[in-house]
mmCIF file of C-alpha atoms and ligand atoms in Angstrom:
data_model
loop_
_atom_site.group_PDB
_atom_site.id
_atom_site.type_symbol
_atom_site.label_atom_id
_atom_site.label_comp_id
_atom_site.label_asym_id
_atom_site.label_seq_id
_atom_site.Cartn_x
_atom_site.Cartn_y
_atom_site.Cartn_z
ATOM 1 C CA UNK A 1175 -0.078 0.029 0.038
ATOM 2 C CA UNK A 1176 1.240 3.463 -0.743
ATOM 3 C CA UNK A 1177 0.377 6.428 1.289
ATOM 4 C CA UNK A 1178 -0.314 9.833 -0.504
ATOM 5 C CA UNK A 1179 -0.187 13.268 1.094
ATOM 6 C CA UNK A 1180 -2.780 15.328 -0.824
ATOM 7 C CA UNK A 1181 -4.184 18.863 -1.193
ATOM 8 C CA UNK A 1182 -7.129 19.423 -3.591
ATOM 9 C CA UNK A 1183 -6.195 19.780 -7.239
ATOM 10 C CA UNK A 1184 -2.693 18.464 -8.317
ATOM 11 C CA UNK A 1185 -2.586 15.152 -6.181
ATOM 12 C CA UNK A 1186 -6.160 14.227 -6.799
ATOM 13 C CA UNK A 1187 -5.432 14.067 -10.507
ATOM 14 C CA UNK A 1188 -2.674 11.616 -9.814
ATOM 15 C CA UNK A 1189 -4.996 9.500 -7.408
ATOM 16 C CA UNK A 1190 -7.388 9.155 -10.266
ATOM 17 C CA UNK A 1191 -4.617 7.741 -12.365
ATOM 18 C CA UNK A 1192 -3.491 5.444 -9.563
ATOM 19 C CA UNK A 1193 -7.009 3.994 -8.947
ATOM 20 C CA UNK A 1194 -6.999 0.391 -10.109
ATOM 21 C CA UNK A 1195 -3.202 0.324 -10.384
ATOM 22 C CA UNK A 1196 -2.154 -0.124 -6.902
ATOM 23 C CA UNK A 1197 -3.607 0.051 -3.425
ATOM 24 C CA UNK A 1198 -3.302 3.310 -1.766
ATOM 25 C CA UNK A 1199 -4.488 5.584 1.188
ATOM 26 C CA UNK A 1200 -4.581 9.287 1.296
ATOM 27 C CA UNK A 1201 -3.761 11.761 4.057
ATOM 28 C CA UNK A 1202 -5.405 14.983 3.333
ATOM 29 C CA UNK A 1203 -4.716 18.549 4.320
ATOM 30 C CA UNK A 1204 -7.552 20.001 6.480
ATOM 31 C CA UNK A 1205 -6.012 23.503 7.162
ATOM 32 C CA UNK A 1206 -8.078 25.071 4.562
ATOM 33 C CA UNK A 1207 -11.391 23.676 6.178
ATOM 34 C CA UNK A 1208 -14.136 26.556 6.704
ATOM 35 C CA UNK A 1209 -17.488 26.736 8.112
ATOM 36 C CA UNK A 1210 -19.921 28.132 5.408
ATOM 37 C CA UNK A 1211 -23.555 28.752 6.013
ATOM 38 C CA UNK A 1212 -23.575 26.439 9.179
ATOM 39 C CA UNK A 1213 -21.804 23.531 7.532
ATOM 40 C CA UNK A 1214 -18.177 22.313 7.700
ATOM 41 C CA UNK A 1215 -16.654 22.321 4.319
ATOM 42 C CA UNK A 1216 -13.335 20.481 3.807
ATOM 43 C CA UNK A 1217 -12.320 21.530 0.383
ATOM 44 C CA UNK A 1218 -9.313 19.088 0.000
ATOM 45 C CA UNK A 1219 -11.153 16.062 1.421
ATOM 46 C CA UNK A 1220 -14.112 16.700 -0.841
ATOM 47 C CA UNK A 1221 -11.957 16.977 -4.024
ATOM 48 C CA UNK A 1222 -10.259 13.774 -3.218
ATOM 49 C CA UNK A 1223 -13.478 11.968 -2.675
ATOM 50 C CA UNK A 1224 -15.142 13.401 -5.808
ATOM 51 C CA UNK A 1225 -12.091 12.631 -7.805
ATOM 52 C CA UNK A 1226 -12.004 8.938 -6.623
ATOM 53 C CA UNK A 1227 -15.786 8.724 -7.176
ATOM 54 C CA UNK A 1228 -15.444 10.203 -10.617
ATOM 55 C CA UNK A 1229 -17.797 13.015 -9.977
ATOM 56 C CA UNK A 1230 -15.465 15.828 -9.700
ATOM 57 C CA UNK A 1231 -15.770 18.834 -11.792
ATOM 58 C CA UNK A 1232 -12.521 18.471 -13.490
ATOM 59 C CA UNK A 1233 -12.564 21.758 -15.318
ATOM 60 C CA UNK A 1234 -12.404 23.643 -12.158
ATOM 61 C CA UNK A 1235 -10.979 21.024 -9.914
ATOM 62 C CA UNK A 1236 -13.640 21.632 -7.071
ATOM 63 C CA UNK A 1237 -17.184 20.711 -6.607
ATOM 64 C CA UNK A 1238 -19.408 18.060 -8.455
ATOM 65 C CA UNK A 1239 -19.720 17.826 -12.216
ATOM 66 C CA UNK A 1240 -22.896 19.568 -13.749
ATOM 67 C CA UNK A 1241 -23.916 20.922 -10.136
ATOM 68 C CA UNK A 1242 -26.379 23.778 -9.867
ATOM 69 C CA UNK A 1243 -25.994 26.646 -7.557
ATOM 70 C CA UNK A 1244 -29.758 27.502 -6.720
ATOM 71 C CA UNK A 1245 -29.191 27.738 -2.986
ATOM 72 C CA UNK A 1246 -25.954 29.816 -3.327
ATOM 73 C CA UNK A 1247 -27.634 32.310 -5.775
ATOM 74 C CA UNK A 1248 -30.799 32.533 -3.697
ATOM 75 C CA UNK A 1249 -28.645 33.532 -0.526
ATOM 76 C CA UNK A 1250 -27.081 36.134 -2.722
ATOM 77 C CA UNK A 1251 -30.437 37.439 -3.679
ATOM 78 C CA UNK A 1252 -31.386 37.648 -0.068
ATOM 79 C CA UNK A 1253 -28.246 39.513 0.588
ATOM 80 C CA UNK A 1254 -26.084 36.955 2.255
ATOM 81 C CA UNK A 1255 -22.733 36.292 0.407
ATOM 82 C CA UNK A 1256 -20.962 32.866 0.975
ATOM 83 C CA UNK A 1257 -17.162 32.707 1.257
ATOM 84 C CA UNK A 1258 -17.089 29.920 -1.424
ATOM 85 C CA UNK A 1259 -19.505 29.302 -4.437
ATOM 86 C CA UNK A 1260 -21.098 26.088 -3.032
ATOM 87 C CA UNK A 1261 -23.064 23.941 -5.444
ATOM 88 C CA UNK A 1262 -26.430 22.284 -4.384
ATOM 89 C CA UNK A 1263 -25.159 18.643 -4.546
ATOM 90 C CA UNK A 1264 -22.008 19.518 -3.039
ATOM 91 C CA UNK A 1265 -23.835 21.148 -0.129
ATOM 92 C CA UNK A 1266 -25.472 17.895 0.675
ATOM 93 C CA UNK A 1267 -21.991 16.542 1.350
ATOM 94 C CA UNK A 1268 -21.384 19.509 3.851
ATOM 95 C CA UNK A 1269 -24.620 18.996 5.493
ATOM 96 C CA UNK A 1270 -24.227 15.273 5.924
ATOM 97 C CA UNK A 1271 -20.835 15.783 7.233
ATOM 98 C CA UNK A 1272 -21.986 18.551 9.706
ATOM 99 C CA UNK A 1273 -24.723 16.287 11.021
ATOM 100 C CA UNK A 1274 -22.332 13.259 11.492
ATOM 101 C CA UNK A 1275 -20.136 15.480 13.561
ATOM 102 C CA UNK A 1276 -23.050 16.909 15.632
ATOM 103 C CA UNK A 1277 -23.989 13.274 16.486
ATOM 104 C CA UNK A 1278 -20.533 12.517 17.748
ATOM 105 C CA UNK A 1279 -18.532 11.396 14.867
ATOM 106 C CA UNK A 1280 -14.909 12.504 14.601
ATOM 107 C CA UNK A 1281 -13.836 14.110 11.250
ATOM 108 C CA UNK A 1282 -11.946 10.795 10.393
ATOM 109 C CA UNK A 1283 -15.040 8.778 11.006
ATOM 110 C CA UNK A 1284 -17.422 11.264 9.163
ATOM 111 C CA UNK A 1285 -14.912 11.295 6.145
ATOM 112 C CA UNK A 1286 -15.081 7.374 6.298
ATOM 113 C CA UNK A 1287 -18.899 7.311 6.147
ATOM 114 C CA UNK A 1288 -18.885 9.912 3.322
ATOM 115 C CA UNK A 1289 -16.238 8.285 1.062
ATOM 116 C CA UNK A 1290 -18.230 4.836 1.462
ATOM 117 C CA UNK A 1291 -21.385 6.705 0.435
ATOM 118 C CA UNK A 1292 -19.602 7.681 -2.792
ATOM 119 C CA UNK A 1293 -18.391 4.240 -3.191
ATOM 120 C CA UNK A 1294 -14.738 5.064 -2.772
ATOM 121 C CA UNK A 1295 -12.715 2.028 -1.540
ATOM 122 C CA UNK A 1296 -9.587 3.721 -0.630
ATOM 123 C CA UNK A 1297 -8.912 5.155 2.814
ATOM 124 C CA UNK A 1298 -9.203 8.943 2.933
ATOM 125 C CA UNK A 1299 -7.901 10.330 6.197
ATOM 126 C CA UNK A 1300 -7.966 14.057 7.536
ATOM 127 C CA UNK A 1301 -4.517 14.958 8.671
ATOM 128 C CA UNK A 1302 -5.697 15.518 12.212
ATOM 129 C CA UNK A 1303 -8.832 16.191 14.269
ATOM 130 C CA UNK A 1304 -7.996 19.534 15.633
ATOM 131 C CA UNK A 1305 -9.018 22.742 13.850
ATOM 132 C CA UNK A 1306 -6.185 24.383 11.953
ATOM 133 C CA UNK A 1307 -6.720 27.438 9.709
ATOM 134 C CA UNK A 1308 -4.259 28.706 7.025
ATOM 135 C CA UNK A 1309 -3.855 32.446 7.284
ATOM 136 C CA UNK A 1310 -2.154 34.748 4.865
ATOM 137 C CA UNK A 1311 -0.342 37.620 6.270
ATOM 138 C CA UNK A 1312 -0.754 40.772 4.020
ATOM 139 C CA UNK A 1313 0.052 44.381 4.337
ATOM 140 C CA UNK A 1314 -3.861 44.567 4.955
ATOM 141 C CA UNK A 1315 -3.586 42.159 7.801
ATOM 142 C CA UNK A 1316 -4.279 38.392 8.202
ATOM 143 C CA UNK A 1317 -6.947 36.779 6.074
ATOM 144 C CA UNK A 1318 -8.177 33.103 5.763
ATOM 145 C CA UNK A 1319 -6.518 31.330 2.884
ATOM 146 C CA UNK A 1320 -10.100 31.151 1.208
ATOM 147 C CA UNK A 1321 -10.597 34.929 1.552
ATOM 148 C CA UNK A 1322 -7.050 35.475 -0.075
ATOM 149 C CA UNK A 1323 -7.468 32.916 -2.864
ATOM 150 C CA UNK A 1324 -11.363 32.888 -3.624
ATOM 151 C CA UNK A 1325 -12.674 36.258 -2.802
ATOM 152 C CA UNK A 1326 -9.488 38.373 -3.423
ATOM 153 C CA UNK A 1327 -8.155 36.184 -6.279
ATOM 154 C CA UNK A 1328 -4.776 35.703 -4.812
ATOM 155 C CA UNK A 1329 -4.101 39.511 -5.590
ATOM 156 C CA UNK A 1330 -2.905 40.775 -1.957
ATOM 157 C CA UNK A 1331 0.890 40.849 -1.395
ATOM 158 C CA UNK A 1332 1.820 37.886 0.814
ATOM 159 C CA UNK A 1333 4.298 38.478 3.615
ATOM 160 C CA UNK A 1334 3.881 35.168 5.335
ATOM 161 C CA UNK A 1335 1.526 32.158 5.689
ATOM 162 C CA UNK A 1336 0.864 30.776 9.134
ATOM 163 C CA UNK A 1337 -1.173 27.758 10.302
ATOM 164 C CA UNK A 1338 -3.245 28.755 13.338
ATOM 165 C CA UNK A 1339 -3.951 25.928 15.669
ATOM 166 C CA UNK A 1340 -1.183 23.622 14.147
ATOM 167 C CA UNK A 1341 0.731 23.383 17.578
ATOM 168 C CA UNK A 1342 -2.254 21.621 19.037
ATOM 169 C CA UNK A 1343 -2.722 19.122 16.051
ATOM 170 C CA UNK A 1344 -1.969 15.565 17.004
ATOM 171 C CA UNK A 1345 -1.477 12.678 14.426
ATOM 172 C CA UNK A 1346 -4.537 10.342 14.445
ATOM 173 C CA UNK A 1347 -4.340 6.579 15.056
ATOM 174 C CA UNK A 1348 -5.387 6.039 11.369
ATOM 175 C CA UNK A 1349 -2.839 8.319 9.918
ATOM 176 C CA UNK A 1350 -0.199 6.662 12.065
ATOM 177 C CA UNK A 1351 -1.186 3.250 11.150
ATOM 178 C CA UNK A 1352 -1.380 4.082 7.393
ATOM 179 C CA UNK A 1353 1.971 5.570 7.238
ATOM 180 C CA UNK A 1354 3.526 2.687 9.210
ATOM 181 C CA UNK A 1355 1.875 0.047 6.973
ATOM 182 C CA UNK A 1356 2.741 1.801 3.701
ATOM 183 C CA UNK A 1357 5.643 0.663 1.579
ATOM 184 C CA UNK A 1358 6.364 4.155 0.382
ATOM 185 C CA UNK A 1359 4.779 7.599 0.896
ATOM 186 C CA UNK A 1360 4.299 9.914 -2.172
ATOM 187 C CA UNK A 1361 3.977 13.602 -1.516
ATOM 188 C CA UNK A 1362 1.630 14.367 -4.648
ATOM 189 C CA UNK A 1363 1.894 17.474 -6.851
ATOM 190 C CA UNK A 1364 0.281 19.757 -4.273
ATOM 191 C CA UNK A 1365 0.765 23.276 -3.050
ATOM 192 C CA UNK A 1366 3.899 22.766 -0.987
ATOM 193 C CA UNK A 1367 2.975 25.598 1.497
ATOM 194 C CA UNK A 1368 -0.845 25.362 1.830
ATOM 195 C CA UNK A 1369 -1.397 21.715 1.232
ATOM 196 C CA UNK A 1370 1.638 19.728 2.283
ATOM 197 C CA UNK A 1371 3.322 21.889 5.013
ATOM 198 C CA UNK A 1372 0.238 21.684 7.377
ATOM 199 C CA UNK A 1373 0.360 17.933 6.991
ATOM 200 C CA UNK A 1374 4.113 17.788 7.759
ATOM 201 C CA UNK A 1375 3.546 20.088 10.734
ATOM 202 C CA UNK A 1376 1.302 17.763 12.494
ATOM 203 C CA UNK A 1377 2.990 16.296 15.473
ATOM 204 C CA UNK A 1378 5.047 13.279 14.756
ATOM 205 C CA UNK A 1379 4.335 12.934 11.038
ATOM 206 C CA UNK A 1380 7.955 13.969 10.008
ATOM 207 C CA UNK A 1381 9.367 11.463 12.618
ATOM 208 C CA UNK A 1382 7.286 8.664 10.968
ATOM 209 C CA UNK A 1383 8.185 9.879 7.366
ATOM 210 C CA UNK A 1384 11.952 9.769 8.149
ATOM 211 C CA UNK A 1385 11.687 5.952 8.619
ATOM 212 C CA UNK A 1386 10.073 5.601 5.143
ATOM 213 C CA UNK A 1387 10.890 5.804 1.486
ATOM 214 C CA UNK A 1388 9.436 9.383 0.508
ATOM 215 C CA UNK A 1389 9.142 10.585 -3.032
ATOM 216 C CA UNK A 1390 7.608 13.833 -4.242
ATOM 217 C CA UNK A 1391 6.183 14.887 -7.472
ATOM 218 C CA UNK A 1392 7.029 18.504 -8.200
ATOM 219 C CA UNK A 1393 3.879 20.883 -8.598
ATOM 220 C CA UNK A 1394 6.378 23.354 -10.116
ATOM 221 C CA UNK A 1395 7.614 22.974 -13.745
ATOM 222 C CA UNK A 1396 10.663 25.121 -14.649
ATOM 223 C CA UNK A 1397 10.104 28.313 -12.414
ATOM 224 C CA UNK A 1398 6.255 28.339 -12.256
ATOM 225 C CA UNK A 1399 3.713 26.200 -10.551
ATOM 226 C CA UNK A 1400 1.371 24.323 -12.973
ATOM 227 C CA UNK A 1401 -1.565 26.310 -11.506
ATOM 228 C CA UNK A 1402 -2.644 28.177 -8.355
ATOM 229 C CA UNK A 1403 -0.707 30.705 -5.858
ATOM 230 C CA UNK A 1404 1.950 28.142 -4.926
ATOM 231 C CA UNK A 1405 4.728 30.376 -6.486
ATOM 232 C CA UNK A 1406 3.631 33.583 -4.521
ATOM 233 C CA UNK A 1407 3.395 31.520 -1.258
ATOM 234 C CA UNK A 1408 6.778 29.663 -1.659
ATOM 235 C CA UNK A 1409 8.445 32.966 -2.182
ATOM 236 C CA UNK A 1410 6.856 34.613 0.897
ATOM 237 C CA UNK A 1411 8.193 31.596 2.863
ATOM 238 C CA UNK A 1412 11.546 32.102 1.325
ATOM 239 C CA UNK A 1413 11.694 29.158 -1.121
ATOM 240 C CA UNK A 1414 12.903 29.294 -4.513
ATOM 241 C CA UNK A 1415 10.090 28.619 -7.069
ATOM 242 C CA UNK A 1416 11.708 25.438 -8.572
ATOM 243 C CA UNK A 1417 11.718 21.916 -8.234
ATOM 244 C CA UNK A 1418 14.791 22.450 -5.851
ATOM 245 C CA UNK A 1419 12.515 24.839 -3.870
ATOM 246 C CA UNK A 1420 10.005 22.148 -3.447
ATOM 247 C CA UNK A 1421 12.907 19.723 -2.135
ATOM 248 C CA UNK A 1422 13.688 22.406 0.408
ATOM 249 C CA UNK A 1423 10.074 22.648 1.452
ATOM 250 C CA UNK A 1424 10.135 19.141 2.482
ATOM 251 C CA UNK A 1425 13.258 19.589 4.700
ATOM 252 C CA UNK A 1426 15.281 16.541 4.387
ATOM 253 C CA UNK A 1427 12.393 14.055 4.165
ATOM 254 C CA UNK A 1428 12.655 13.213 0.523
ATOM 255 C CA UNK A 1429 14.568 10.291 -1.010
ATOM 256 C CA UNK A 1430 13.610 11.340 -4.578
ATOM 257 C CA UNK A 1431 11.717 13.752 -6.585
ATOM 258 C CA UNK A 1432 9.824 13.386 -9.981
ATOM 259 C CA UNK A 1433 10.381 16.662 -12.072
ATOM 260 C CA UNK A 1434 9.355 17.633 -15.560
ATOM 261 C CA UNK A 1435 11.759 16.757 -18.548
ATOM 262 C CA UNK A 1436 14.505 19.188 -18.584
ATOM 263 C CA UNK A 1437 14.161 20.162 -14.977
ATOM 264 C CA UNK A 1438 16.660 19.565 -12.061
ATOM 265 C CA UNK A 1439 16.832 19.558 -8.418
ATOM 266 C CA UNK A 1440 19.546 19.199 -5.888
ATOM 267 C CA UNK A 1441 20.174 16.913 -2.959
ATOM 268 C CA UNK A 1442 17.933 14.008 -3.696
ATOM 269 C CA UNK A 1443 17.504 11.334 -6.555
ATOM 270 C CA UNK A 1444 15.842 13.055 -9.616
ATOM 271 C CA UNK A 1445 13.440 11.197 -12.047
ATOM 272 C CA UNK A 1446 12.311 12.894 -15.137
ATOM 273 C CA UNK A 1447 9.165 12.661 -16.997
ATOM 274 C CA UNK A 1448 6.216 14.604 -18.411
ATOM 275 C CA UNK A 1449 4.620 15.632 -15.037
ATOM 276 C CA UNK A 1450 1.651 17.677 -16.660
ATOM 277 C CA UNK A 1451 -1.652 15.946 -16.386
ATOM 278 C CA UNK A 1452 -3.937 17.306 -18.986
ATOM 279 C CA UNK A 1453 -6.105 14.208 -19.362
ATOM 280 C CA UNK A 1454 -6.735 10.742 -17.852
ATOM 281 C CA UNK A 1455 -4.084 9.129 -20.009
ATOM 282 C CA UNK A 1456 -1.467 11.707 -18.615
ATOM 283 C CA UNK A 1457 -2.871 10.804 -15.002
ATOM 284 C CA UNK A 1458 -2.470 6.997 -15.628
ATOM 285 C CA UNK A 1459 0.909 7.428 -17.328
ATOM 286 C CA UNK A 1460 2.351 9.465 -14.283
ATOM 287 C CA UNK A 1461 0.870 7.103 -11.726
ATOM 288 C CA UNK A 1462 2.721 4.090 -13.621
ATOM 289 C CA UNK A 1463 5.905 5.988 -13.785
ATOM 290 C CA UNK A 1464 5.624 6.500 -9.912
ATOM 291 C CA UNK A 1465 5.207 2.753 -9.468
ATOM 292 C CA UNK A 1466 8.271 2.121 -11.700
ATOM 293 C CA UNK A 1467 10.232 4.813 -9.623
ATOM 294 C CA UNK A 1468 9.276 2.795 -6.396
ATOM 295 C CA UNK A 1469 9.907 -0.546 -8.115
ATOM 296 C CA UNK A 1470 6.438 -1.630 -7.454
HETATM 297 P P1 GDP B 2662 -5.374 22.968 -3.710
HETATM 298 O O1 GDP B 2662 -5.658 22.374 -2.371
HETATM 299 O O2 GDP B 2662 -6.689 23.247 -4.572
HETATM 300 O O3 GDP B 2662 -4.289 24.193 -3.579
HETATM 301 O O4 GDP B 2662 -4.742 21.919 -4.521
HETATM 302 P P2 GDP B 2662 -3.344 21.130 -4.366
HETATM 303 O O5 GDP B 2662 -2.418 21.721 -3.310
HETATM 304 O O6 GDP B 2662 -3.464 19.662 -4.354
HETATM 305 O O7 GDP B 2662 -2.715 21.354 -5.799
HETATM 306 C C1 GDP B 2662 -2.218 22.696 -6.217
HETATM 307 C C2 GDP B 2662 -0.864 22.293 -6.941
HETATM 308 O O8 GDP B 2662 -1.047 21.386 -7.827
HETATM 309 C C3 GDP B 2662 -0.429 23.670 -7.618
HETATM 310 O O9 GDP B 2662 0.740 24.164 -7.045
HETATM 311 C C4 GDP B 2662 -0.221 22.995 -9.077
HETATM 312 O O10 GDP B 2662 0.917 23.517 -9.525
HETATM 313 C C5 GDP B 2662 -0.157 21.697 -8.945
HETATM 314 N N1 GDP B 2662 -0.680 20.965 -10.089
HETATM 315 C C6 GDP B 2662 -1.949 21.119 -10.702
HETATM 316 N N2 GDP B 2662 -2.167 20.344 -11.696
HETATM 317 C C7 GDP B 2662 -0.926 19.734 -11.907
HETATM 318 C C8 GDP B 2662 -0.415 18.921 -12.929
HETATM 319 O O11 GDP B 2662 -1.025 18.192 -13.691
HETATM 320 N N3 GDP B 2662 0.863 18.247 -12.704
HETATM 321 C C9 GDP B 2662 1.739 18.794 -11.699
HETATM 322 N N4 GDP B 2662 2.838 18.286 -11.699
HETATM 323 N N5 GDP B 2662 1.235 19.580 -10.760
HETATM 324 C C10 GDP B 2662 0.010 20.109 -10.802
#
């Protein structure tokens, strides 16, 4: 079994490619979770579930394919603006999760119930049970990552990124078991700062990873991330925007990194292939390449 560390866009593509090729479990970032209109939204967990259930909107890489937005639009008409554009079907997931949490389920157990409902066989595990919130420090002050990225379209200058509550985050029994039982850990092509750093910052995760074979797939090609604000955030954290900068973000944990053809990185073994996933075939090809790298 392979253990993946995932955010909500790059890695889910790879997970879709890995489905059916090899057993895996996924530890998912929860530092972008947010309460919206009374419901707990876990953007990265939901994207992983929807990707593996084959219902993700893979144009936007969030939400459910062909969803409608009647409730969101009606709320807007009433003068209530939601921090994220929530689809009607997607909202049902958030309502169900919140009801499960209210009746005593942990986030781990609520996620298990949900992914089973969607017919997903792979274990999908939140990185921790505690609330952690990614905040972007800008000249205007501190803002939630969703405010920065969705409402403000990533425009404000970024001075720093912090994970509020991370010092209280404990590794769960399930995450510990999955990492210990895995033959290798793959850090997928996700935002190193907002998706992977929070997972690595949960108590004891780094210690466990040091005992495993760990490889990463770069979310950066050349000197640019494939998509999203990773570059701006890496720079704010003092990292080079390059595959080497990605290696540095993972502070001594990596045995190898998979980079794009023509790219390089220092300090670890480097494997080169086309790491851009434009379609299902690319996803499958990259997943097979990773199995080759791992000798599986
Ligand atoms: P988020 O939670 O929505 O921010 O999603 P992730 O952190 O999982 O993924 C965002 C990262 O995925 C970005 O930094 C992108 O550069 C990277 N990414 C997206 N698509 C691809 C792709 O096809 N190939 C690679 N190598 N990286 C990708």
